[in-house]
Short mmCIF file of C-alpha atoms in Angstrom, two decimals:
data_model
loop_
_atom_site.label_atom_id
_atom_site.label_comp_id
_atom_site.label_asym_id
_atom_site.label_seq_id
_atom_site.Cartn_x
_atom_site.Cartn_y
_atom_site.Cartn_z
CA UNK A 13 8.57 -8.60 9.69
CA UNK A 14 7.33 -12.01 11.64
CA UNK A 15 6.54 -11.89 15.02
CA UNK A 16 8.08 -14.59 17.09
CA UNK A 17 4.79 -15.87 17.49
CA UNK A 18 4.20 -16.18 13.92
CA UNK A 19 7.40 -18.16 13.43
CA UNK A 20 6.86 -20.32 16.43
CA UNK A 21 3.22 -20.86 14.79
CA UNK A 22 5.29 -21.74 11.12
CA UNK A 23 7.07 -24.30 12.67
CA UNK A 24 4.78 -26.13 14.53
CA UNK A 25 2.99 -26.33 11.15
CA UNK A 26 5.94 -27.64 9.21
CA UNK A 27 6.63 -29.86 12.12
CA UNK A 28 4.85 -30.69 14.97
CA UNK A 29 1.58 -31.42 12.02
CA UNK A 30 3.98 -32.69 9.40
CA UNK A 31 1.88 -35.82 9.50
CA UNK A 32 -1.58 -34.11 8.41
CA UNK A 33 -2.68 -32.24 5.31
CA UNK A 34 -1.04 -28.80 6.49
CA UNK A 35 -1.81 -25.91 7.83
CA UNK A 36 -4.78 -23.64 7.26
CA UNK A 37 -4.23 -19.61 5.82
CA UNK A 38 -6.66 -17.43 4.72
CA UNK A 39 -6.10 -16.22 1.45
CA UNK A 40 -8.33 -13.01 -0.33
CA UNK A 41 -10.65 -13.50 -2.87
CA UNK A 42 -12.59 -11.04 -5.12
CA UNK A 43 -14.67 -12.86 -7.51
CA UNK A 44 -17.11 -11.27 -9.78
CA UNK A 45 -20.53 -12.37 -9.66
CA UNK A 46 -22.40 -10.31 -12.17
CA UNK A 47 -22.17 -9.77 -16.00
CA UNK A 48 -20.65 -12.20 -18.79
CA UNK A 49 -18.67 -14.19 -16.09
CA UNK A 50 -16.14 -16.62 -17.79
CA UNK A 51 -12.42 -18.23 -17.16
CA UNK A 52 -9.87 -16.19 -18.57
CA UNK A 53 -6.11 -16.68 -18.25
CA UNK A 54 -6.95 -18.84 -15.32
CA UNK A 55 -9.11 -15.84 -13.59
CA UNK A 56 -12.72 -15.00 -13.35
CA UNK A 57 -13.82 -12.52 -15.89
CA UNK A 58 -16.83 -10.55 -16.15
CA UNK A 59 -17.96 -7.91 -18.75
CA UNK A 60 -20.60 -5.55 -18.23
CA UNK A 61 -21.69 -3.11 -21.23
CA UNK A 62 -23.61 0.27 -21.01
CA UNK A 63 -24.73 2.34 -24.08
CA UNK A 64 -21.62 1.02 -25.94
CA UNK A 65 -19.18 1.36 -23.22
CA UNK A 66 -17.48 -2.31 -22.64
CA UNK A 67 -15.85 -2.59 -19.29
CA UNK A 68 -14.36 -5.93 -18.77
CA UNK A 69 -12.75 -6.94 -15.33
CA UNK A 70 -10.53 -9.09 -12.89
CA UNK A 71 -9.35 -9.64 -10.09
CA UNK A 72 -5.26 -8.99 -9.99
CA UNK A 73 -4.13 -8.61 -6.35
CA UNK A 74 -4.23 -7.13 -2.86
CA UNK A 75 -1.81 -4.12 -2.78
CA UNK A 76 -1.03 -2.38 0.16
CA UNK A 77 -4.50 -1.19 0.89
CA UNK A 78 -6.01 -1.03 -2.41
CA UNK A 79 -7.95 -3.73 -4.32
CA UNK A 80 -6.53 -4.26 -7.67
CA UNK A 81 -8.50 -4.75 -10.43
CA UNK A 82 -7.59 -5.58 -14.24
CA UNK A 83 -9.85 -3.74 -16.07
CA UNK A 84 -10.17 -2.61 -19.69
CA UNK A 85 -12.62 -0.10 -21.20
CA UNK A 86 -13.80 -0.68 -25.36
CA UNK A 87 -15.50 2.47 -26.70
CA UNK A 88 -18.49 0.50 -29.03
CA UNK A 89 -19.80 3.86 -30.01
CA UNK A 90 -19.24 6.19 -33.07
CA UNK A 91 -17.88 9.23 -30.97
CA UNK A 92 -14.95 9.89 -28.48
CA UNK A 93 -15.06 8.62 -24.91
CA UNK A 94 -12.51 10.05 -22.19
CA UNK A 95 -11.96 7.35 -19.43
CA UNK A 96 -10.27 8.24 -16.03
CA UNK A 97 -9.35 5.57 -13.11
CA UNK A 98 -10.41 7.81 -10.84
CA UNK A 99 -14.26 7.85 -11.91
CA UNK A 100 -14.30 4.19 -10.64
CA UNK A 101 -16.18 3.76 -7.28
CA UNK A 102 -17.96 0.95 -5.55
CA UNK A 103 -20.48 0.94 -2.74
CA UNK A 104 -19.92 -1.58 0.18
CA UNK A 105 -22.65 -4.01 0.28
CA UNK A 106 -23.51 -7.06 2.96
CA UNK A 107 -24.12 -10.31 2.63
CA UNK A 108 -27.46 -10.02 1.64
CA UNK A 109 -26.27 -7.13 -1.24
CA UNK A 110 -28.27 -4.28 0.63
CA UNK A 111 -25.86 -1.05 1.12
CA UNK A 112 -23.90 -0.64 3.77
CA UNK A 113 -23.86 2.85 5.59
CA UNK A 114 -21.12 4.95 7.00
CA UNK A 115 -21.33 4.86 11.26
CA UNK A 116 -20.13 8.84 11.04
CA UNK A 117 -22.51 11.30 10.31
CA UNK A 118 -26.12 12.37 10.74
CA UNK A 119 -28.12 11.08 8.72
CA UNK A 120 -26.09 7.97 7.56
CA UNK A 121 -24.62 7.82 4.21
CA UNK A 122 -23.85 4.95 1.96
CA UNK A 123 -20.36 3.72 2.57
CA UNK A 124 -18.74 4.83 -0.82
CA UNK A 125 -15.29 4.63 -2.08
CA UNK A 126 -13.47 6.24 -5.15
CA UNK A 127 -10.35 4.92 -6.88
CA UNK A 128 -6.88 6.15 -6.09
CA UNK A 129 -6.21 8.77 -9.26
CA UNK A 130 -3.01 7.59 -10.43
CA UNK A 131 -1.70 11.23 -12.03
CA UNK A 132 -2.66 12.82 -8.24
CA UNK A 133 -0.80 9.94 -6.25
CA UNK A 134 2.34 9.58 -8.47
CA UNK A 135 2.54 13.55 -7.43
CA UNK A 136 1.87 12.57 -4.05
CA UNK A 137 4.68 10.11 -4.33
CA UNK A 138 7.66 12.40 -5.76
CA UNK A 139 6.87 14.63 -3.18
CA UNK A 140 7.33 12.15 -0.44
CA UNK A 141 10.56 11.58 -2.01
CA UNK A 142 12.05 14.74 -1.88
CA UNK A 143 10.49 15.13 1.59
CA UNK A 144 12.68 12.41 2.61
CA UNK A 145 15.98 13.53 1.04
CA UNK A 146 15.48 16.62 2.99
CA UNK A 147 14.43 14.59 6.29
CA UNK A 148 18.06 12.84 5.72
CA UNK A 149 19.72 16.22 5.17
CA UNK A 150 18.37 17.42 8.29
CA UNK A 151 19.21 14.17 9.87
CA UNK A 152 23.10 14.31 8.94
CA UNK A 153 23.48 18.03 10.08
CA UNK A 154 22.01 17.15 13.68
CA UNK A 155 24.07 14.02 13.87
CA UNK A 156 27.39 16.26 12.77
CA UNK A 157 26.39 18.36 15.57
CA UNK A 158 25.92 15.66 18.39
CA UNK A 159 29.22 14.34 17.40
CA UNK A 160 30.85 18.09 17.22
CA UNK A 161 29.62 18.73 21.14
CA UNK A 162 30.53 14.97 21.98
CA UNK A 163 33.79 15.56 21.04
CA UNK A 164 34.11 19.01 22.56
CA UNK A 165 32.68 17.55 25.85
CA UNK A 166 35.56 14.38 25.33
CA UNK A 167 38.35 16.55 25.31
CA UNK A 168 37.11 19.16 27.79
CA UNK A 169 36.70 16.37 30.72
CA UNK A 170 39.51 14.60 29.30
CA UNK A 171 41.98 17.74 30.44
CA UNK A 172 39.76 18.68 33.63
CA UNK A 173 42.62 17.79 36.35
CA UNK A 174 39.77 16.52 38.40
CA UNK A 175 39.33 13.71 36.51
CA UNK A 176 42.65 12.77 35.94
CA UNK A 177 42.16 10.06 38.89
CA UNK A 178 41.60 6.38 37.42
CA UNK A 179 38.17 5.79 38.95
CA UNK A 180 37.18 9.64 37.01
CA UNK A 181 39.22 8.54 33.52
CA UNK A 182 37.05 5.36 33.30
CA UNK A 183 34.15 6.99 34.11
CA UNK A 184 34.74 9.45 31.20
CA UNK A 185 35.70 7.05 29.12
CA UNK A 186 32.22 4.92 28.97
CA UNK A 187 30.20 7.87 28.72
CA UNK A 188 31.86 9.39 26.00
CA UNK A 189 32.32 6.00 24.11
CA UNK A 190 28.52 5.16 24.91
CA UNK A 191 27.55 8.75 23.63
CA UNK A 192 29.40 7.87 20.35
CA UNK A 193 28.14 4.50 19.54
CA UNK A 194 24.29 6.29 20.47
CA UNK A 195 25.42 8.60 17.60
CA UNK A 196 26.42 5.97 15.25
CA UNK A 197 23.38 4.03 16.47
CA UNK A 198 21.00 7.17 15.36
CA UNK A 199 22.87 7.49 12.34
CA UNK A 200 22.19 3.88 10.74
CA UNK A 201 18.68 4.16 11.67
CA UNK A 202 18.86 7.28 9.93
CA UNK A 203 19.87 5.97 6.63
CA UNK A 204 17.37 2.73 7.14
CA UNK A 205 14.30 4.53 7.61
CA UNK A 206 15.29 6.19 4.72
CA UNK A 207 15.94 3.34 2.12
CA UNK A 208 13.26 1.51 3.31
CA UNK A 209 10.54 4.73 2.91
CA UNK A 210 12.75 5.26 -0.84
CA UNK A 211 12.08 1.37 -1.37
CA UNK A 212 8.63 1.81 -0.88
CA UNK A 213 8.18 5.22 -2.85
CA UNK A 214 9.81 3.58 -5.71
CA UNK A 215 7.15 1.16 -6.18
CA UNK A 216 4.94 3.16 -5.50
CA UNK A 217 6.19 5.40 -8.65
CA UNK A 218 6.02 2.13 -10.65
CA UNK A 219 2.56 1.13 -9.59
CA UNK A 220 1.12 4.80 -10.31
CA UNK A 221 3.24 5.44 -13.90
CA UNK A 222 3.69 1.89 -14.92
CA UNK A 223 0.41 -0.27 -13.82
CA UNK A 224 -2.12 1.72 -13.44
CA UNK A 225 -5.20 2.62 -15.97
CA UNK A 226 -3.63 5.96 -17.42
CA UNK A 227 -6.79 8.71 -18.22
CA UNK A 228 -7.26 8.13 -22.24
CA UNK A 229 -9.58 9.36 -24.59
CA UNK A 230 -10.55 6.75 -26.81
CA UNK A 231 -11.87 7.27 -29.78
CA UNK A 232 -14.52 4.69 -31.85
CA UNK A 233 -13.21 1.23 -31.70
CA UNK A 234 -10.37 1.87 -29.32
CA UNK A 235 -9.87 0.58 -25.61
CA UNK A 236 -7.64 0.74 -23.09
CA UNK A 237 -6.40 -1.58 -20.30
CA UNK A 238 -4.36 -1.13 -17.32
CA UNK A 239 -5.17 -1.51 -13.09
CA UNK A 240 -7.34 0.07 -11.06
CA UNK A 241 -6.60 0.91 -7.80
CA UNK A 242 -10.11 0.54 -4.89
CA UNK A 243 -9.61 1.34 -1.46
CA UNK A 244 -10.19 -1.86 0.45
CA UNK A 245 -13.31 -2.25 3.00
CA UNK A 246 -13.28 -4.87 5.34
CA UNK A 247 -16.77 -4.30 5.95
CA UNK A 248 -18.14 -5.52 2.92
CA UNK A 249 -19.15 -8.56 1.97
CA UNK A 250 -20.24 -7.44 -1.64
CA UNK A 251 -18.72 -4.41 -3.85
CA UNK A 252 -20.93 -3.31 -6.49
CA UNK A 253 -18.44 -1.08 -8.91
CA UNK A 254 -19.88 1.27 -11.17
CA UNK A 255 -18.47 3.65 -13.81
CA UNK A 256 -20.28 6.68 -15.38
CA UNK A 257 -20.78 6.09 -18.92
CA UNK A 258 -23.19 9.59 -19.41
CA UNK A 259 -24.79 11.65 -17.03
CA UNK A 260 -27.57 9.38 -15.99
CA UNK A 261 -26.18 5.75 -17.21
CA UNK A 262 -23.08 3.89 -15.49
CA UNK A 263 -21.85 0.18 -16.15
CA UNK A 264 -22.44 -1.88 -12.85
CA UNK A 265 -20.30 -5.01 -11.63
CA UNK A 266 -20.85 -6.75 -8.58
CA UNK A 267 -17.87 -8.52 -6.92
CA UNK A 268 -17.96 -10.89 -3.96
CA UNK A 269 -15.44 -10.58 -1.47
CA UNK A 270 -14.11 -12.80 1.18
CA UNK A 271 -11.26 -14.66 3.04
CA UNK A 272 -11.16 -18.54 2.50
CA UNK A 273 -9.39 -21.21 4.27
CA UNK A 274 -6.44 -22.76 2.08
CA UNK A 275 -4.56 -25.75 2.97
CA UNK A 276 -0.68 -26.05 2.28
CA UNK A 277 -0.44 -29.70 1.33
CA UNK A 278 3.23 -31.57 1.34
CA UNK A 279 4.61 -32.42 -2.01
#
């Protein structure tokens, strides 16, 4: 949701400027910088191939706080090759490409991340659904008994002879009405949180069953293509990606990472 700020910022772009070029945003960029680089469907491609394992990558998007990438994996070789997302890691590198280390920990270690295992997280994911239902459940029952004791405390005030006097009956009156419409009030936040957490979840189910790289085992000739999901680090400048191809041999891309300046010009 937009901040005042940010709208007040929106429209002094749209208007107060109208007369220059626009206003700047930063928008992310991954691009690759090592391999078989080349334009494909409008994207930068790169290809990177390790004892007859083909791994071929792009940039797709920024989602939630992952790093998509479009990658497909060719088996080249004459025997079965299982592929799993999750075996897909990069090490954070600087601007100058020299590692990046973790600020926790004696001694330091390389700042390292591993890929979101799709099969794990959709898991994850039906779990927080069903946590939620029950969060709701729970939810209705205490709201049934606020109202219950609101009521009972209505009609037990209501026939107290002390407060039978006008000055005591309006008094009773806006508590009791203000304790209802907190109730109510409780009640749609209630059932907000939870569509908006079930919203969420949902895509969340699509993204992990749908988009994502499913584990495969590809036999001679085969591939398989889907998304990859990388934990995002602000810190680095540079992401070199590897995946294990045998015990001692991985295929190695290098991505450059950054936020650029991009005008919004007037059509």
């Amino acid at each position: 949701m937009k901040t005042g700020i940010q709208i007040l910022i929106g429209w002094v772009c749209l208007v107060s400027l109208s007369g220059l070029s626009g206003c700047a945003s930063k928008v992310y960029q991954l691009t690759p910088v090592s391999g078989d680089v080349a334009e494909i469907e409008g994207r930068p491609t790169t290809k990177a191939e390790k004892d007859g394992i083909a791994v071929v990558a792009s940039f797709e998007r920024l989602d939630l706080q992952y790093v998509a990438l479009d990658i497909e994996v060719k088996n080249k070789t004459d025997h079965p090759f299982e592929v799993h997302p999750a075996d897909f890691e990069y090490t954070a590198l600087d601007k100058e490409q020299k590692t990046l280390f973790s600020a926790v920990g004696t001694p330091q270690k390389p700042l390292m991340f591993s890929a979101a295992d799709p099969v794990r997280e959709a898991d994850r994911t039906a779990i927080n659904q069903q946590r939620e239902v029950k969060r709701l459940k729970t939810a209705k029952v205490i709201n049934t008994v606020l109202m219950v004791a609101a009521i009972a405390s209505d009609v037990a005030t209501s026939t107290n002879r002390n407060n039978h006097r006008p000055e005591r009956w309006v008094q009773n009156r806006v508590t009791h009405n203000n304790i209802y419409a907190a109730i109510q009030t409780k009640r749609m936040i209630d059932h907000g949180l939870f569509a908006d957490r079930m919203q969420r979840y949902e895509y969340e189910t699509y993204r992990w069953k749908d988009l994502s790289m499913k584990p495969t085992r590809l036999q001679p000739g085969e591939s398989v293509r889907g998304l990859v999901y990388l934990p995002m680090s602000r810190e680095a400048t540079y992401m070199l990606v590897n995946y294990p191809v045998s015990e001692h041999e991985s295929v190695m891309i290098t991505l450059r990472q950054e936020w650029v300046k991009k005008k919004k010009r007037r059509t």
